[in-house]
Coordinates of C-alpha atoms and ligand atoms in Angstrom, one line a residue:
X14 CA 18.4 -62.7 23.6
X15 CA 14.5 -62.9 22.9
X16 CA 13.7 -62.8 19.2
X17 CA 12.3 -59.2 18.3
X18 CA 8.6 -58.6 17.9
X19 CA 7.5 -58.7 14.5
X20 CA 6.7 -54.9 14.0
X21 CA 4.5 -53.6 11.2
X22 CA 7.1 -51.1 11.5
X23 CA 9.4 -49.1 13.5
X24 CA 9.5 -45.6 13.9
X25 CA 12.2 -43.4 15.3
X26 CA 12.0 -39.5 16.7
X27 CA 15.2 -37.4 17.0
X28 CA 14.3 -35.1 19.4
X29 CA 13.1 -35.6 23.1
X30 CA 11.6 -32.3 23.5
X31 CA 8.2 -30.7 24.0
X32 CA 7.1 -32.2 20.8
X33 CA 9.3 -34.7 19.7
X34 CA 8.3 -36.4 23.3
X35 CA 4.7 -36.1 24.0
X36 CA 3.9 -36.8 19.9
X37 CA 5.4 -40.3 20.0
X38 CA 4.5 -41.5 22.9
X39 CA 1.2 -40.6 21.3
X40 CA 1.9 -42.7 18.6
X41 CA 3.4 -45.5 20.1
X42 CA 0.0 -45.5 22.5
X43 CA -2.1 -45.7 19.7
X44 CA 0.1 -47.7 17.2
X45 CA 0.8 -50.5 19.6
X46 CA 2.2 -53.1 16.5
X47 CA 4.7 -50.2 15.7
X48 CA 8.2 -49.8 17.7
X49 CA 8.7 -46.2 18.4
X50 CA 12.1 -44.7 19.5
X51 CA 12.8 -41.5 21.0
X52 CA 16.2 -40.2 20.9
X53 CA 18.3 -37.4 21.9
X54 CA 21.5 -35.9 22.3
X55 CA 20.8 -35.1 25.6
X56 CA 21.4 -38.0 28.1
X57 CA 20.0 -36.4 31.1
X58 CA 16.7 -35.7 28.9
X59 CA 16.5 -39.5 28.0
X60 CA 17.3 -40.2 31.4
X61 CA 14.3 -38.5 32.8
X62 CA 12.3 -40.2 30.1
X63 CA 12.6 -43.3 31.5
X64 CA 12.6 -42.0 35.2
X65 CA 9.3 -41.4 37.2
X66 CA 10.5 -37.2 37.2
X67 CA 9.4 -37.0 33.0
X68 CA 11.8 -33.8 31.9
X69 CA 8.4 -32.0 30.9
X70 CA 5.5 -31.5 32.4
X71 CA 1.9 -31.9 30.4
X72 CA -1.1 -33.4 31.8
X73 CA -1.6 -36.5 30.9
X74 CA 1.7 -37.4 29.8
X75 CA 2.6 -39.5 32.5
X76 CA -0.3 -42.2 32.1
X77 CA 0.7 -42.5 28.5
X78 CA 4.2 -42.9 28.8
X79 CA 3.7 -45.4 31.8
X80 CA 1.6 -47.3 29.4
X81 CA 3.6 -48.1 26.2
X82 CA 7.2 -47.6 27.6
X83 CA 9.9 -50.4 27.0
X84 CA 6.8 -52.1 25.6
X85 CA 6.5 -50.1 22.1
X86 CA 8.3 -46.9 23.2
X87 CA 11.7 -46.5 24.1
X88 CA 13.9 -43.5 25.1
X89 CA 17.8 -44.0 24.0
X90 CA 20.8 -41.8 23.7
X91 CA 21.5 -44.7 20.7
X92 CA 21.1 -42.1 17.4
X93 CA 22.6 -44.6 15.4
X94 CA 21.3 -47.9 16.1
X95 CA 17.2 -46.1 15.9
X96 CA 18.2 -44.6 13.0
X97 CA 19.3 -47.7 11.1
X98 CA 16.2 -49.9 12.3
X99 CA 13.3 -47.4 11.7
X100 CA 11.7 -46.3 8.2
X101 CA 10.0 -44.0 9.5
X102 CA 12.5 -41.1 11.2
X103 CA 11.0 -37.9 12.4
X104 CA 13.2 -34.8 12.8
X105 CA 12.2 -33.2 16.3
X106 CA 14.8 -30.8 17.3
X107 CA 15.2 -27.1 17.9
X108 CA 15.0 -24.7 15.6
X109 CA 15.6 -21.3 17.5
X110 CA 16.0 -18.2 16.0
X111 CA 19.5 -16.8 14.9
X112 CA 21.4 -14.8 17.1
X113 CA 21.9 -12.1 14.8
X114 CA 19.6 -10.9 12.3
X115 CA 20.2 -9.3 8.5
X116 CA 17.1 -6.9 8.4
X117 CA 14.2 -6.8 10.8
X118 CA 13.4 -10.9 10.2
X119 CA 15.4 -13.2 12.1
X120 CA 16.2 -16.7 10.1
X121 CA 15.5 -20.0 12.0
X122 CA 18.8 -21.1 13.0
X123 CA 19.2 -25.1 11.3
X124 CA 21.9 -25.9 12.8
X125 CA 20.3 -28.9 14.5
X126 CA 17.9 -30.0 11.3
X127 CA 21.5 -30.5 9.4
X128 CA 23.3 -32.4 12.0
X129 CA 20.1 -35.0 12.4
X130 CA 20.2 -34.9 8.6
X131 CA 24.2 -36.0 8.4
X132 CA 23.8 -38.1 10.8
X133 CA 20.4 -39.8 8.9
X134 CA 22.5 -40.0 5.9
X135 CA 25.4 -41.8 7.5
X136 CA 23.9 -44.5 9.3
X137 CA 21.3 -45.5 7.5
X138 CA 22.1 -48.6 5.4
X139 CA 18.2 -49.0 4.2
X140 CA 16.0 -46.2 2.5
X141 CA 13.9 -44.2 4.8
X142 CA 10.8 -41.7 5.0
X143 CA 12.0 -38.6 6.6
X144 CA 9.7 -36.5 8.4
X145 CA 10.2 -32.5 8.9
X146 CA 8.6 -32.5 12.7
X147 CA 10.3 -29.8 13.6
X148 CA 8.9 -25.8 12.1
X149 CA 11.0 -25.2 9.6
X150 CA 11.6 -22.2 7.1
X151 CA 9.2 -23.2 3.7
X152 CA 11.7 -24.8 1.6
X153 CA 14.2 -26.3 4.2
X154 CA 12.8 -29.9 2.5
X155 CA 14.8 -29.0 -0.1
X156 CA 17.8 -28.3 1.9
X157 CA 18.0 -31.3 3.7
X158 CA 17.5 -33.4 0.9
X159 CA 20.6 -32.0 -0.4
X160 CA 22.3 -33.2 2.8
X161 CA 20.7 -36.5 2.8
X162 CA 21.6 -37.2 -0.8
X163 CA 25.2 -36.1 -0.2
X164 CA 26.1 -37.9 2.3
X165 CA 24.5 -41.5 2.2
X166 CA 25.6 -44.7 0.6
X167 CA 24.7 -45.0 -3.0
X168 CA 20.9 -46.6 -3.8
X169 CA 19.7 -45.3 -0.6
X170 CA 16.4 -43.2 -1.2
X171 CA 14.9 -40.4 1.1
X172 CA 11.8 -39.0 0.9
X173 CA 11.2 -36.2 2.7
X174 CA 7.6 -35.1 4.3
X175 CA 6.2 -31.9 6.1
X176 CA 4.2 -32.8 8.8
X177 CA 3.9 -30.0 11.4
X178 CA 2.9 -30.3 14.3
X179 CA 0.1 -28.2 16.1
X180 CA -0.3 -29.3 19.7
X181 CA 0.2 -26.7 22.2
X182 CA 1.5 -26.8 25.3
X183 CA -0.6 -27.2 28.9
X184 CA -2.8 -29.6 25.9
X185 CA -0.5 -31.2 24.3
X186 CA -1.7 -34.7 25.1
X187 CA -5.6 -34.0 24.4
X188 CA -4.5 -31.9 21.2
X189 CA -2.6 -35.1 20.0
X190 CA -5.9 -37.4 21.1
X191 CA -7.6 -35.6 19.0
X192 CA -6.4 -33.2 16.7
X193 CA -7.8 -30.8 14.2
X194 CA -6.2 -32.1 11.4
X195 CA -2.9 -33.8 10.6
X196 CA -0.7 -32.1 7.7
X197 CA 1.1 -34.3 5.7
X198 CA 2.7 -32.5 2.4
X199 CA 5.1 -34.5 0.0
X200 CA 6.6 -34.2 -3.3
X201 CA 3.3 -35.0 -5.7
X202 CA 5.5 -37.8 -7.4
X203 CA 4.6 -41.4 -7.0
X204 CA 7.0 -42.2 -4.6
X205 CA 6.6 -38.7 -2.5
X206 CA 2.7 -39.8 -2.4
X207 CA 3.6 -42.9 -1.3
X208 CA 5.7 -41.8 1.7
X209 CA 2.5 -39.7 2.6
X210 CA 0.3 -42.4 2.7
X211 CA 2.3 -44.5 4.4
X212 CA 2.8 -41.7 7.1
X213 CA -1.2 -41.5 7.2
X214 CA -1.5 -44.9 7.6
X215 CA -0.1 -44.5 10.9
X216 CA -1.9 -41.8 12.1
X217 CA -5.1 -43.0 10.5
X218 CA -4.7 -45.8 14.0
X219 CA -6.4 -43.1 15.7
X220 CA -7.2 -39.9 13.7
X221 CA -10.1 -39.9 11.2
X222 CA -9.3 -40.1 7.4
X223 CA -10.9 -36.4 6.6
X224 CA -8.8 -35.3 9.1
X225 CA -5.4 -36.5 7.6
X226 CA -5.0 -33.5 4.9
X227 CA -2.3 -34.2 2.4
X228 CA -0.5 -31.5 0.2
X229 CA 2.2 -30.4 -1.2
X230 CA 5.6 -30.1 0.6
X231 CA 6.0 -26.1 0.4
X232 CA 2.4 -25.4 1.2
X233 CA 2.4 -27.9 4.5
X234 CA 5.5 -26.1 5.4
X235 CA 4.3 -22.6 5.4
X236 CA 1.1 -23.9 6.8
X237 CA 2.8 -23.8 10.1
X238 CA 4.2 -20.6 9.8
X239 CA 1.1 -19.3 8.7
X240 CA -1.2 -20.5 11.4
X241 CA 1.5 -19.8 14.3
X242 CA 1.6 -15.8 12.6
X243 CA -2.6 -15.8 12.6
X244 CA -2.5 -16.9 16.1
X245 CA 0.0 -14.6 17.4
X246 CA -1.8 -11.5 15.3
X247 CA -5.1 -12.8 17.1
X248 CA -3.4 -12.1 20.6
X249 CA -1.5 -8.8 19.2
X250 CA -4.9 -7.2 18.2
X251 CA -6.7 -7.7 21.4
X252 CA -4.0 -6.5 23.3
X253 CA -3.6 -3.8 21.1
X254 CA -7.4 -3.0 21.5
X255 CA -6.3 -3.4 25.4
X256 CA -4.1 -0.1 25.1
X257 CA -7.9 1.5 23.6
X258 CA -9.5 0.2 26.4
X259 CA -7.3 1.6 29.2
X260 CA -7.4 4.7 27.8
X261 CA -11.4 5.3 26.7
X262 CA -12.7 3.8 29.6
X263 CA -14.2 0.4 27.7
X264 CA -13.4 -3.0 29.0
X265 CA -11.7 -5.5 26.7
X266 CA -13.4 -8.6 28.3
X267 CA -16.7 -6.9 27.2
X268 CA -14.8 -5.6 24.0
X269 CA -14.2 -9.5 23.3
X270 CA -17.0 -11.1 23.8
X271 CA -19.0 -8.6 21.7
X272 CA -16.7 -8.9 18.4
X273 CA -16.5 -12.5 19.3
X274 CA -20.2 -13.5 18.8
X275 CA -19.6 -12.3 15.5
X276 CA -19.6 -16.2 13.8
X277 CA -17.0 -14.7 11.5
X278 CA -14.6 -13.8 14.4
X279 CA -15.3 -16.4 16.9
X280 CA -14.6 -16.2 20.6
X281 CA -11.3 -17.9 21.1
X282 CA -7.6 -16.7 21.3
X283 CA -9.2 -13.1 21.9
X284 CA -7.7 -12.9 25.7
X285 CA -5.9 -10.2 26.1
X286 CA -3.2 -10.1 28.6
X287 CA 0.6 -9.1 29.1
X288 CA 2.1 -10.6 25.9
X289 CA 1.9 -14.2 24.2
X290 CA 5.5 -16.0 25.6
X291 CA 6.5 -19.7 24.1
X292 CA 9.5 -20.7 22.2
X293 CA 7.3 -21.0 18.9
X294 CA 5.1 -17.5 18.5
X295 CA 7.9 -14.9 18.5
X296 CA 10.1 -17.5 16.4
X297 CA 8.3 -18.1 13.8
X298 CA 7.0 -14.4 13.1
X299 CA 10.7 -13.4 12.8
X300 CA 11.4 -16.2 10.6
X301 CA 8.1 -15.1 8.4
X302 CA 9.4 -11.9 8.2
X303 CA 12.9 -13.1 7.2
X304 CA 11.2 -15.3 4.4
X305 CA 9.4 -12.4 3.3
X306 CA 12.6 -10.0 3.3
X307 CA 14.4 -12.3 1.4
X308 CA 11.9 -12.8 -0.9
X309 CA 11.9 -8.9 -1.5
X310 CA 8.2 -9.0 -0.1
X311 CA 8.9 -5.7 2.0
X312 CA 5.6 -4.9 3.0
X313 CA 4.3 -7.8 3.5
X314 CA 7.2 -8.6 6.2
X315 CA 6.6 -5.1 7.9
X316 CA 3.2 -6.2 8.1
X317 CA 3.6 -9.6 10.5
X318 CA 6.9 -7.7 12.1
X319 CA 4.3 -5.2 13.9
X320 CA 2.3 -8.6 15.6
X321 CA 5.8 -8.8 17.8
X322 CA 6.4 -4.9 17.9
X323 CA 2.8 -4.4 19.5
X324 CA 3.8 -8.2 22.0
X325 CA 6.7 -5.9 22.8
X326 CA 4.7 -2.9 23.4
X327 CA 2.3 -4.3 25.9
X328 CA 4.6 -6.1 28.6
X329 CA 6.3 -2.5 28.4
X330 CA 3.0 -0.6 29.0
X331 CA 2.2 -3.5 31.6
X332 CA 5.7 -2.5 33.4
X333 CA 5.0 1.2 33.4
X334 CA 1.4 0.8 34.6
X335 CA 2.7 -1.0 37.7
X336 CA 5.4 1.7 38.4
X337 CA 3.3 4.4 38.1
X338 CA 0.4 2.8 40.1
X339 CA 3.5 2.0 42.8
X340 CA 3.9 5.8 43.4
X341 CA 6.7 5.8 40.4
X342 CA 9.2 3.5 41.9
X343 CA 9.8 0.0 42.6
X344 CA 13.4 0.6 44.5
X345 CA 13.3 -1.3 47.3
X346 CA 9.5 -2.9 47.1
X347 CA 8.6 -6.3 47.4
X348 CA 6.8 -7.6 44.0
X349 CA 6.1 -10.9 44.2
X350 CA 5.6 -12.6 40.3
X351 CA 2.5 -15.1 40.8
X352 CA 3.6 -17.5 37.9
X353 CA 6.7 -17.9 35.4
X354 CA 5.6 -20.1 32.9
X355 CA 4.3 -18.9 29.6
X356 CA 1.1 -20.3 30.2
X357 CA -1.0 -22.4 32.6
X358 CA -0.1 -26.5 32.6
X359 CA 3.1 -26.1 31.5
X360 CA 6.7 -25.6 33.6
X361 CA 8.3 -24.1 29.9
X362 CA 9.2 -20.6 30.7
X363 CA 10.8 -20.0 26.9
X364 CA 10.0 -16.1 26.0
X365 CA 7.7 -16.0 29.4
X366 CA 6.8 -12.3 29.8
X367 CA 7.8 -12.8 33.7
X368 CA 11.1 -13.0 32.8
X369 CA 11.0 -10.0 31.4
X370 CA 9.3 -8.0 34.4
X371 CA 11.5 -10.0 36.8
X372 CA 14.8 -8.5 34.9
X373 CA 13.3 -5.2 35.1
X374 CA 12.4 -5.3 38.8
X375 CA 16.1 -6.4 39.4
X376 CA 17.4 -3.9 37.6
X377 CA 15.5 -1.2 39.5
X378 CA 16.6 -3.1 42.8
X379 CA 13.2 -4.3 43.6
X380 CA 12.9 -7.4 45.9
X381 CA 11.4 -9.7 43.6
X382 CA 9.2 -12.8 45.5
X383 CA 8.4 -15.6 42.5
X384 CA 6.3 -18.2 43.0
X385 CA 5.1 -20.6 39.6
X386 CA 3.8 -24.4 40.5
X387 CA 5.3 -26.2 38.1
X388 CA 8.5 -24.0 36.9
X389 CA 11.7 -25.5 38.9
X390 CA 14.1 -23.3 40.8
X391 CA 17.2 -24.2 38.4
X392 CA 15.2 -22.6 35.5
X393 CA 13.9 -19.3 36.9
X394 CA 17.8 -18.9 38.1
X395 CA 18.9 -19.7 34.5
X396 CA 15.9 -17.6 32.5
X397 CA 17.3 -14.4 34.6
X398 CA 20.9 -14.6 34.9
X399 CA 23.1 -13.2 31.7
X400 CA 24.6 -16.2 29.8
X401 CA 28.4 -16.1 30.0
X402 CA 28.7 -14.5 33.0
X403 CA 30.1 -17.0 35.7
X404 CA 28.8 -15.2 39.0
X405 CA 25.3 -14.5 37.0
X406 CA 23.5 -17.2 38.8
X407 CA 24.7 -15.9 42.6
X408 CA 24.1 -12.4 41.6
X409 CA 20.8 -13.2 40.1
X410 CA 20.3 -14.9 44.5
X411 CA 20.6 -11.9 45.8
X412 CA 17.7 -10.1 44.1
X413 CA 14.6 -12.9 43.8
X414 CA 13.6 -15.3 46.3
X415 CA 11.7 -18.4 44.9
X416 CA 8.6 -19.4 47.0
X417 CA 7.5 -23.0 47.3
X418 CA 4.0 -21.7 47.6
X419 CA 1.8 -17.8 46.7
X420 CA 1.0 -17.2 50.8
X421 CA 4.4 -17.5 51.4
X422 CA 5.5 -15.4 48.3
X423 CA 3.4 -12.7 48.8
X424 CA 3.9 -12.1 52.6
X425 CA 5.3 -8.6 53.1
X426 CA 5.1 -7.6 49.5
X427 CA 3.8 -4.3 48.4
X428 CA 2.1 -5.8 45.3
X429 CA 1.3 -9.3 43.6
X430 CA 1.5 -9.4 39.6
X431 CA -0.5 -12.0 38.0
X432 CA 1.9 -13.5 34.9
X433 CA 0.6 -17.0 34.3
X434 CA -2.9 -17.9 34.4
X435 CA -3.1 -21.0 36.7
X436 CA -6.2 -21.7 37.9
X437 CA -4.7 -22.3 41.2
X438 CA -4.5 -18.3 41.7
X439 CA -8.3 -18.3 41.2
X440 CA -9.2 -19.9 44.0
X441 CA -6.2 -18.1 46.6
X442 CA -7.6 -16.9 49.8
X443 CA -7.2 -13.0 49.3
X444 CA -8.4 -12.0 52.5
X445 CA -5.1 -13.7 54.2
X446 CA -2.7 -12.9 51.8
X447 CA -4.3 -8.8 51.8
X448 CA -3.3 -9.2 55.5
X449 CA 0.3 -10.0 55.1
X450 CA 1.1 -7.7 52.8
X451 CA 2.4 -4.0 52.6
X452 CA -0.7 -1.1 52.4
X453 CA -1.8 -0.5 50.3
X454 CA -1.3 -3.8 48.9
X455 CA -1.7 -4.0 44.9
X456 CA -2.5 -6.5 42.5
X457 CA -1.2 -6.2 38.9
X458 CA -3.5 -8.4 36.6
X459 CA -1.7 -9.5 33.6
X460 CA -3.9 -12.5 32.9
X461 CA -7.5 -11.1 33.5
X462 CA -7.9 -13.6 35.7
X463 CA -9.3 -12.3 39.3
X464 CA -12.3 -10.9 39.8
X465 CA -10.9 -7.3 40.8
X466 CA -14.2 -6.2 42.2
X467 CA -14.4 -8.3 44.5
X468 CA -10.8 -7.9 45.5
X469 CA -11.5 -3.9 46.0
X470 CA -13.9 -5.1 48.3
X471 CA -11.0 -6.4 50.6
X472 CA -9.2 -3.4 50.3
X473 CA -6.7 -4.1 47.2
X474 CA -5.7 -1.7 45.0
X475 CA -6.4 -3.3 41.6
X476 CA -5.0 -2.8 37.8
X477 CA -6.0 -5.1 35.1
X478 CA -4.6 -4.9 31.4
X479 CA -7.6 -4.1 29.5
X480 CA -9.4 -2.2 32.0
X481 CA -9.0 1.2 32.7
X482 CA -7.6 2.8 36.5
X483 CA -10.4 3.1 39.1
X484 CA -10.9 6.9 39.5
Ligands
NAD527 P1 13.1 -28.8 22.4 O1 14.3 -27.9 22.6 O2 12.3 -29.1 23.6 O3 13.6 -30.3 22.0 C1 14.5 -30.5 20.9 C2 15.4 -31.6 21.3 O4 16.2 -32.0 20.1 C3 16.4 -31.3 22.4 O5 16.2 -32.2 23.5 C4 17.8 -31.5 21.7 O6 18.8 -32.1 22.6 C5 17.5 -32.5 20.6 N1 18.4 -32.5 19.5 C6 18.9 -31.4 18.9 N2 19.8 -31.9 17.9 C7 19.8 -33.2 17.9 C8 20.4 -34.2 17.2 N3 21.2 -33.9 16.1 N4 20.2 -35.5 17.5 C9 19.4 -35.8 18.5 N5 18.8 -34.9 19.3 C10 18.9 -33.6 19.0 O7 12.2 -28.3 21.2 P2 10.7 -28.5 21.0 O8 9.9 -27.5 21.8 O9 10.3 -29.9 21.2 O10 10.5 -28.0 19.5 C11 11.0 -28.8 18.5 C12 10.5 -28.3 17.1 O11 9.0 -28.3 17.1 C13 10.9 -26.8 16.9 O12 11.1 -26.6 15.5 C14 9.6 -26.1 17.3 O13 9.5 -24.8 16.6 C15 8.5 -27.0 16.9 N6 7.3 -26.9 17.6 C16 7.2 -26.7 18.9 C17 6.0 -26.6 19.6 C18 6.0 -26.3 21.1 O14 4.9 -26.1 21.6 N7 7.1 -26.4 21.8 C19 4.8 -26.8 18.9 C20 4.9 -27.1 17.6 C21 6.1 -27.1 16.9

């Protein structure tokens, strides 16, 4: 066997997903005298690591992986043996909302932070820093240090970081290049402060020292929750000003870039469209709002509850406006879904709003035509089909048809409905698809994306959230 490398250190992720994946291949790119393993559960995950298929898609992602892997990056089902070599071990996993909630709030279910944290405290026969990757409730540090400490071998230390992690996804790979800042909080005790720098000292390969902002464990966790909540609000009030601006007559695009020249407001996230999707936004509001409830902060969790009550409100209003405009019913009509991710650039479809629309349109025994470039048949089939029921996924056949391309998808429908916002629907040759569909022939804009003069000028019947009904 060749001797090992002589590492400045090795590092180990549990947790191949959208984060725990794309993050350290980032760091093994740019930390090429550090070993970096990514582990999972999940051997068909790891095996599309190290395949030429990668189980997520994000640009750029290939190119880095290509680069570093089985050189400083490797992808093992091997929990264990990473876990003992590495002093460094990030905790990646999934942290989805509980099924069922107590009050309005929904508690992040940590079922998966404990078992990484057992199975940390187990193995490990050397001390180790322990990273909190994944969004966590503010606090959970705590919790798993009461794990790690009860179940490891005796003169083992842990210390336990926050470091969040704010890429998002469809940017994930430029977001990690260069970030807006790095959060690393820790215990504010000499050996917690070490841990931190030691965990800036990696990322200081690559991201600039001001950028590397250090503080203390409880405020770097509900850091996170706090900028994922301002975020989400950001989309709920523009589509709530959306609602105004069907109904007055004003356009929200206009409405937008007026309140966003304002250097106080700033022109980003102030798109309005059919809801914000993801698995993180939705998520982490409910778990705000559970902290907040259990904290007895009652108004305070009523407050961030109505940021998913209004993302509720508007795919509904979105759903009507399309019946309505479809002479009140969608029995029987073709309506082909342009797009089933939650966003451009990415094939994640977790809380997409057209899964949503597409259960409603099946239940209403509508034909519904999808077409998404980058979502694969196997997940739309999944996202629609109610779990535990066997026949779910043939049932689910019968009422969609999956296109491998929009011409195709939207031959023969009687309207197209704009969910995701690839740019790829920009530049669609209306003129032939207006030709093979049903008169009139709508299009449902969800994504303020097509310029729906222009389409009139074809002859489409056009609806856009934001703007109100042509007379
Ligand atoms: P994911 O579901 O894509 O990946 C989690 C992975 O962890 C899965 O592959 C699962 O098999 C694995 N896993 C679970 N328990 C394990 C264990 N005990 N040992 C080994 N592997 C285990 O989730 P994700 O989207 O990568 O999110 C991970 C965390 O990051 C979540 O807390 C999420 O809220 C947070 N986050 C996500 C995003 C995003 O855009 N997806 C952004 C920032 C933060």
């Amino acid at each position: 066997m060749a001797p090992e490398k002589n590492w400045k250190g090795k590092i180990c992720c549990i947790g191949a997903g959208y984060v725990g994946g794309p993050t350290c291949s980032v760091i093994a790119i740019k930390c090429p005298d550090y070993k970096v393993s990514i582990v999972d559960v999940n051997p068909h995950r790891i095996a599309a690591w190290n395949s030429d298929d990668l189980p997520i898609y994000e640009p750029g992602l290939d190119d880095v992986v290509k680069a570093c892997r089985n050189r400083n990056l490797f992808f093992t089902t091997d929990v264990d043996g990473a876990i003992v070599e590495s002093d460094i071990i990030f905790v990646s996993v999934n942290t989805p909302t509980k099924k069922h909630g107590l009050g309005s709030g929904m508690a992040a279910d940590l079922t998966y932070i404990e078992s990484a944290c057992r199975r940390i405290a187990q193995v490990a026969t050397s001390s180790k820093i322990v990273v909190e990757k994944s969004t966590v409730p503010c606090r959970t540090a705590e919790s798993m240090r009461a794990i790690l400490e009860a179940n490891s071998r005796n003169g083992i230390r842990f210390d336990i970081l926050s470091n969040p992690e704010f890429l998002a996804e469809g940017t994930a790979i430029t977001d990690l290049f260069g970030p807006d800042r790095v959060l690393i909080g820790s215990l504010q005790t000499p050996e917690g402060l070490a841990a931190q720098k030691a965990l800036a000292d990696v990322y200081a390969h690559w991201v600039p020292r001001d950028r590397i902002i250090t503080m203390n464990l409880w405020s770097s966790e509900l850091s996170k929750l706090a900028a994922n909540a301002l975020l989400a609000q950001r989309i709920s009030s523009i589509n709530s000003l959306s609602a105004l601006c069907e109904a007055t007559g004003a356009d929200v695009d206009e409405v937008a870039f007026a309140v966003g020249k304002d250097s106080r407001i700033g022109p980003k996230f102030l798109k309005a469209s059919v809801a914000f999707g993801g698995s993180c936004f939705q998520k982490d509001i409910l778990n705000l709002v559970y902290l907040c409830e259990s904290l007895h902060l009652k108004e305070v969790a009523e407050y961030w509850r109505q940021v998913v009550v209004i993302n509720e409100y508007q795919k509904q209003r979105f759903v009507r406006r399309i019946v309505h405009a479809l002479f009140d019913t969608v029995t029987s009509k073709k309506i082909c879904l342009l797009g089933f991710a939650f966003k451009k650039n990415t094939g994640d479809t977790r809380e997409s709003a057209a899964i949503g629309l597409a259960k409603y349109f099946m239940d209403e025994d509508a034909n519904v035509h999808i077409y998404d470039p980058k979502v694969t048949d196997e997940q739309i089939l999944m996202d629609l089909s109610e779990p535990g029921i066997s026949s779910g996924i043939e049932e689910v056949k019968k009422k969609i048809t999956i296109f491998k391309d929009a011409y195709s998808a939207a031959e023969d429908a009687d309207a197209l409905v704009i969910c995701t916002e690839w740019d790829e629907f920009k530049a669609l040759d209306y003129q032939t698809i207006y030709q093979a569909m049903k008169k009139p022939a709508f299009i449902f804009d969800g994504r303020l994306l097509l310029d729906a003069s222009e389409l009139r000028k074809i002859g489409f019947k056009v609806e856009t959230i934001g703007k109100p009904s042509p007379a």
